[in-house]
Amino acid sequence: MQPSVLILGIGNVLWADEGFGVRCVERLAARWSFGAGVTVLDGGTQGLYLLPFMEGADRLIVFDAVDYGLPPGTMKIVEDEAVPAFMGAKKMSLHQTGFQDVIATAQLMGYCPERLLLIGCQPEELEDYGGGLRDVVAAQIDPAIEVALARLRDWGVEMRPGMSDATLLADPSIRQDAYETGRPSADTACRVGDARFFPGEG
């Protein structure tokens, strides 16, 4: 009997590379279909609201942008007991509840998944509001997905090319292609403020 697996992407797509984890689950769901018991979820910045999804999971795979202090675009895999320490290493922004707190709460309540796999990527840029992934980070999406697929196979999870249920993903209007290609130019949408911050003469 295959395990119940939660595949989770977390982060804030509004802040450039912080959206890495969310973009990973979007692409995974667009290309792969899984057997019963596998949930693919855009966790965004929901923090403790993710606890009900963890309650029924035997295994957890998390994609996230993590500040490991490594060169931008470096992917690092962390497992099981080591995951909470890395998830709490540095919160990516004030907008993101630390997932370390989510894991700790699940452990206290007695339903933390027995196996944890963190697939993290070192961000390059976090201060570009409305910006997309930088190339060096975007290039790690497919390798990160391959790591997840290999682990799912090891766990005996049924999978095949296709599409997963997109119910728990973000609205199509803010998925990667639409979001990044729809961004106004820097001339149209000032990156550092607006007229309120640039008072005119007189």
Short mmCIF file of C-alpha atoms in Angstrom, two decimals:
data_model
loop_
_atom_site.label_atom_id
_atom_site.label_comp_id
_atom_site.label_asym_id
_atom_site.label_seq_id
_atom_site.Cartn_x
_atom_site.Cartn_y
_atom_site.Cartn_z
CA MET A 1 0.00 0.00 0.00
CA GLN A 2 1.54 3.31 -1.05
CA PRO A 3 2.03 6.00 1.59
CA SER A 4 0.01 9.18 1.86
CA VAL A 5 2.24 11.97 0.56
CA LEU A 6 1.95 15.75 0.73
CA ILE A 7 4.00 17.56 -1.91
CA LEU A 8 4.19 21.17 -0.82
CA GLY A 9 5.58 24.32 -2.39
CA ILE A 10 5.93 27.28 -0.06
CA GLY A 11 6.99 30.89 -0.52
CA ASN A 12 5.75 34.22 -1.79
CA VAL A 13 5.65 34.61 -5.58
CA LEU A 14 5.49 38.41 -5.22
CA TRP A 15 9.13 38.60 -4.15
CA ALA A 16 11.20 37.18 -7.01
CA ASP A 17 13.11 34.04 -5.98
CA GLU A 18 10.99 33.52 -2.89
CA GLY A 19 8.47 31.94 -5.24
CA PHE A 20 10.74 29.00 -6.14
CA GLY A 21 8.82 26.40 -4.14
CA VAL A 22 5.45 27.44 -5.53
CA ARG A 23 6.75 27.34 -9.09
CA CYS A 24 8.08 23.83 -8.53
CA VAL A 25 4.70 22.39 -7.53
CA GLU A 26 3.00 24.21 -10.40
CA ARG A 27 5.28 22.57 -12.95
CA LEU A 28 5.14 19.19 -11.23
CA ALA A 29 1.34 19.26 -11.27
CA ALA A 30 1.30 20.28 -14.93
CA ARG A 31 3.42 17.29 -15.99
CA TRP A 32 2.70 14.41 -13.60
CA SER A 33 -0.32 12.57 -12.30
CA PHE A 34 -0.18 10.54 -9.09
CA GLY A 35 -2.12 7.73 -7.53
CA ALA A 36 -4.54 8.07 -4.64
CA GLY A 37 -3.08 9.49 -1.46
CA VAL A 38 -0.82 12.09 -3.07
CA THR A 39 -1.68 15.76 -2.60
CA VAL A 40 0.11 18.53 -4.53
CA LEU A 41 -0.34 21.83 -2.74
CA ASP A 42 0.66 25.45 -3.26
CA GLY A 43 1.18 26.37 0.38
CA GLY A 44 2.18 29.94 -0.39
CA THR A 45 2.58 31.78 2.91
CA GLN A 46 -0.29 30.09 4.72
CA GLY A 47 1.80 29.03 7.69
CA LEU A 48 -0.22 27.26 10.37
CA TYR A 49 -3.19 26.93 8.03
CA LEU A 50 -1.21 24.09 6.43
CA LEU A 51 -1.53 21.89 9.51
CA PRO A 52 -4.72 20.08 8.38
CA PHE A 53 -2.94 18.98 5.20
CA MET A 54 -0.04 17.56 7.20
CA GLU A 55 -2.32 15.63 9.54
CA GLY A 56 -3.08 12.89 7.06
CA ALA A 57 0.36 12.61 5.45
CA ASP A 58 2.89 9.82 6.07
CA ARG A 59 5.54 11.56 3.97
CA LEU A 60 6.20 15.21 3.20
CA ILE A 61 8.18 16.75 0.33
CA VAL A 62 8.75 20.51 0.54
CA PHE A 63 10.09 22.79 -2.19
CA ASP A 64 11.30 26.17 -0.94
CA ALA A 65 13.78 28.99 -1.39
CA VAL A 66 16.19 28.60 1.52
CA ASP A 67 19.04 30.87 2.52
CA TYR A 68 21.81 28.32 3.03
CA GLY A 69 24.51 30.95 2.62
CA LEU A 70 25.58 29.29 -0.65
CA PRO A 71 26.03 30.67 -4.18
CA PRO A 72 22.71 31.65 -5.83
CA GLY A 73 21.00 28.77 -7.57
CA THR A 74 22.61 26.09 -5.41
CA MET A 75 20.20 23.28 -4.64
CA LYS A 76 20.53 21.47 -1.33
CA ILE A 77 18.62 18.43 -0.10
CA VAL A 78 17.87 18.01 3.60
CA GLU A 79 16.01 15.10 5.17
CA ASP A 80 14.05 14.02 8.22
CA GLU A 81 15.32 15.36 11.58
CA ALA A 82 17.53 17.97 9.91
CA VAL A 83 14.64 19.67 8.07
CA PRO A 84 13.28 21.86 10.91
CA ALA A 85 16.69 23.41 11.55
CA PHE A 86 17.14 24.39 7.91
CA MET A 87 13.58 25.65 7.52
CA GLY A 88 14.19 28.03 10.40
CA ALA A 89 17.64 29.13 9.28
CA LYS A 90 16.35 32.42 7.91
CA LYS A 91 12.84 33.46 7.05
CA MET A 92 12.77 34.72 3.49
CA SER A 93 10.62 37.73 4.31
CA LEU A 94 8.27 39.27 6.82
CA HIS A 95 5.43 37.92 4.67
CA GLN A 96 6.29 34.28 5.28
CA THR A 97 5.46 32.42 8.44
CA GLY A 98 8.37 30.14 9.27
CA PHE A 99 7.59 26.60 8.21
CA GLN A 100 9.74 25.49 11.11
CA ASP A 101 6.83 26.62 13.33
CA VAL A 102 4.42 24.49 11.30
CA ILE A 103 6.56 21.38 11.72
CA ALA A 104 7.06 22.02 15.43
CA THR A 105 3.30 22.40 15.96
CA ALA A 106 2.57 19.24 14.00
CA GLN A 107 5.09 17.36 16.14
CA LEU A 108 3.49 18.66 19.34
CA MET A 109 0.07 17.58 18.10
CA GLY A 110 1.35 14.14 17.17
CA TYR A 111 0.77 14.13 13.44
CA CYS A 112 3.98 15.25 11.79
CA PRO A 113 4.81 13.04 8.76
CA GLU A 114 7.34 10.34 9.59
CA ARG A 115 9.54 11.18 6.61
CA LEU A 116 10.50 14.72 5.55
CA LEU A 117 12.34 15.83 2.42
CA LEU A 118 13.28 19.47 1.86
CA ILE A 119 14.38 20.41 -1.66
CA GLY A 120 15.74 23.92 -1.27
CA CYS A 121 17.33 26.42 -3.61
CA GLN A 122 19.53 29.35 -2.64
CA PRO A 123 17.85 32.55 -3.89
CA GLU A 124 19.61 35.29 -5.82
CA GLU A 125 17.09 38.13 -5.46
CA LEU A 126 14.39 38.67 -2.83
CA GLU A 127 13.90 42.44 -2.96
CA ASP A 128 12.25 42.78 -6.38
CA TYR A 129 8.53 43.19 -5.64
CA GLY A 130 6.52 41.83 -8.55
CA GLY A 131 9.59 40.22 -10.09
CA GLY A 132 9.92 36.66 -11.32
CA LEU A 133 12.51 34.00 -10.62
CA ARG A 134 16.05 34.84 -11.61
CA ASP A 135 17.46 32.58 -14.33
CA VAL A 136 19.88 30.77 -12.02
CA VAL A 137 17.02 29.83 -9.68
CA ALA A 138 14.48 29.02 -12.40
CA ALA A 139 17.03 26.61 -13.89
CA GLN A 140 16.75 24.48 -10.75
CA ILE A 141 13.02 23.80 -11.03
CA ASP A 142 13.35 20.73 -13.26
CA PRO A 143 16.30 19.24 -11.30
CA ALA A 144 14.35 19.77 -8.08
CA ILE A 145 11.35 17.97 -9.55
CA GLU A 146 13.58 15.07 -10.61
CA VAL A 147 14.79 14.73 -7.01
CA ALA A 148 11.17 14.56 -5.83
CA LEU A 149 10.17 12.03 -8.49
CA ALA A 150 13.09 9.77 -7.61
CA ARG A 151 12.10 9.80 -3.95
CA LEU A 152 8.45 9.13 -4.78
CA ARG A 153 9.51 6.10 -6.82
CA ASP A 154 11.58 4.88 -3.87
CA TRP A 155 8.48 5.20 -1.70
CA GLY A 156 6.43 3.14 -4.16
CA VAL A 157 4.19 5.99 -5.25
CA GLU A 158 2.24 5.41 -8.47
CA MET A 159 2.88 8.12 -11.08
CA ARG A 160 2.57 8.71 -14.79
CA PRO A 161 2.96 11.62 -17.21
CA GLY A 162 -0.14 13.78 -17.19
CA MET A 163 -1.68 16.44 -14.97
CA SER A 164 -2.45 16.45 -11.27
CA ASP A 165 -5.54 17.94 -9.69
CA ALA A 166 -4.95 21.70 -9.77
CA THR A 167 -7.57 22.50 -7.14
CA LEU A 168 -4.94 23.31 -4.51
CA LEU A 169 -2.75 25.43 -6.77
CA ALA A 170 -2.84 29.17 -7.27
CA ASP A 171 -5.21 30.81 -9.71
CA PRO A 172 -3.90 30.55 -13.29
CA SER A 173 -3.57 34.34 -13.46
CA ILE A 174 -0.59 34.28 -11.09
CA ARG A 175 1.10 31.11 -12.26
CA GLN A 176 4.60 31.56 -13.58
CA ASP A 177 4.07 32.17 -17.30
CA ALA A 178 1.16 34.57 -16.85
CA TYR A 179 2.76 36.37 -13.92
CA GLU A 180 6.21 36.88 -15.39
CA THR A 181 5.19 37.71 -18.95
CA GLY A 182 2.46 40.06 -17.76
CA ARG A 183 4.72 42.26 -15.66
CA PRO A 184 4.75 45.90 -16.86
CA SER A 185 8.06 47.39 -17.90
CA ALA A 186 10.13 49.35 -15.41
CA ASP A 187 9.12 52.55 -17.25
CA THR A 188 5.44 51.75 -16.78
CA ALA A 189 5.57 50.44 -13.22
CA CYS A 190 8.24 52.12 -11.12
CA ARG A 191 10.24 49.56 -9.16
CA VAL A 192 11.13 51.86 -6.25
CA GLY A 193 7.92 53.73 -5.45
CA ASP A 194 5.32 55.98 -7.03
CA ALA A 195 4.44 59.66 -7.31
CA ARG A 196 3.68 59.89 -3.60
CA PHE A 197 7.36 59.36 -2.90
CA PHE A 198 8.61 61.82 -5.52
CA PRO A 199 6.94 65.16 -4.69
CA GLY A 200 7.06 67.65 -7.53
CA GLU A 201 8.38 71.18 -7.33
CA GLY A 202 6.23 73.70 -5.51
#
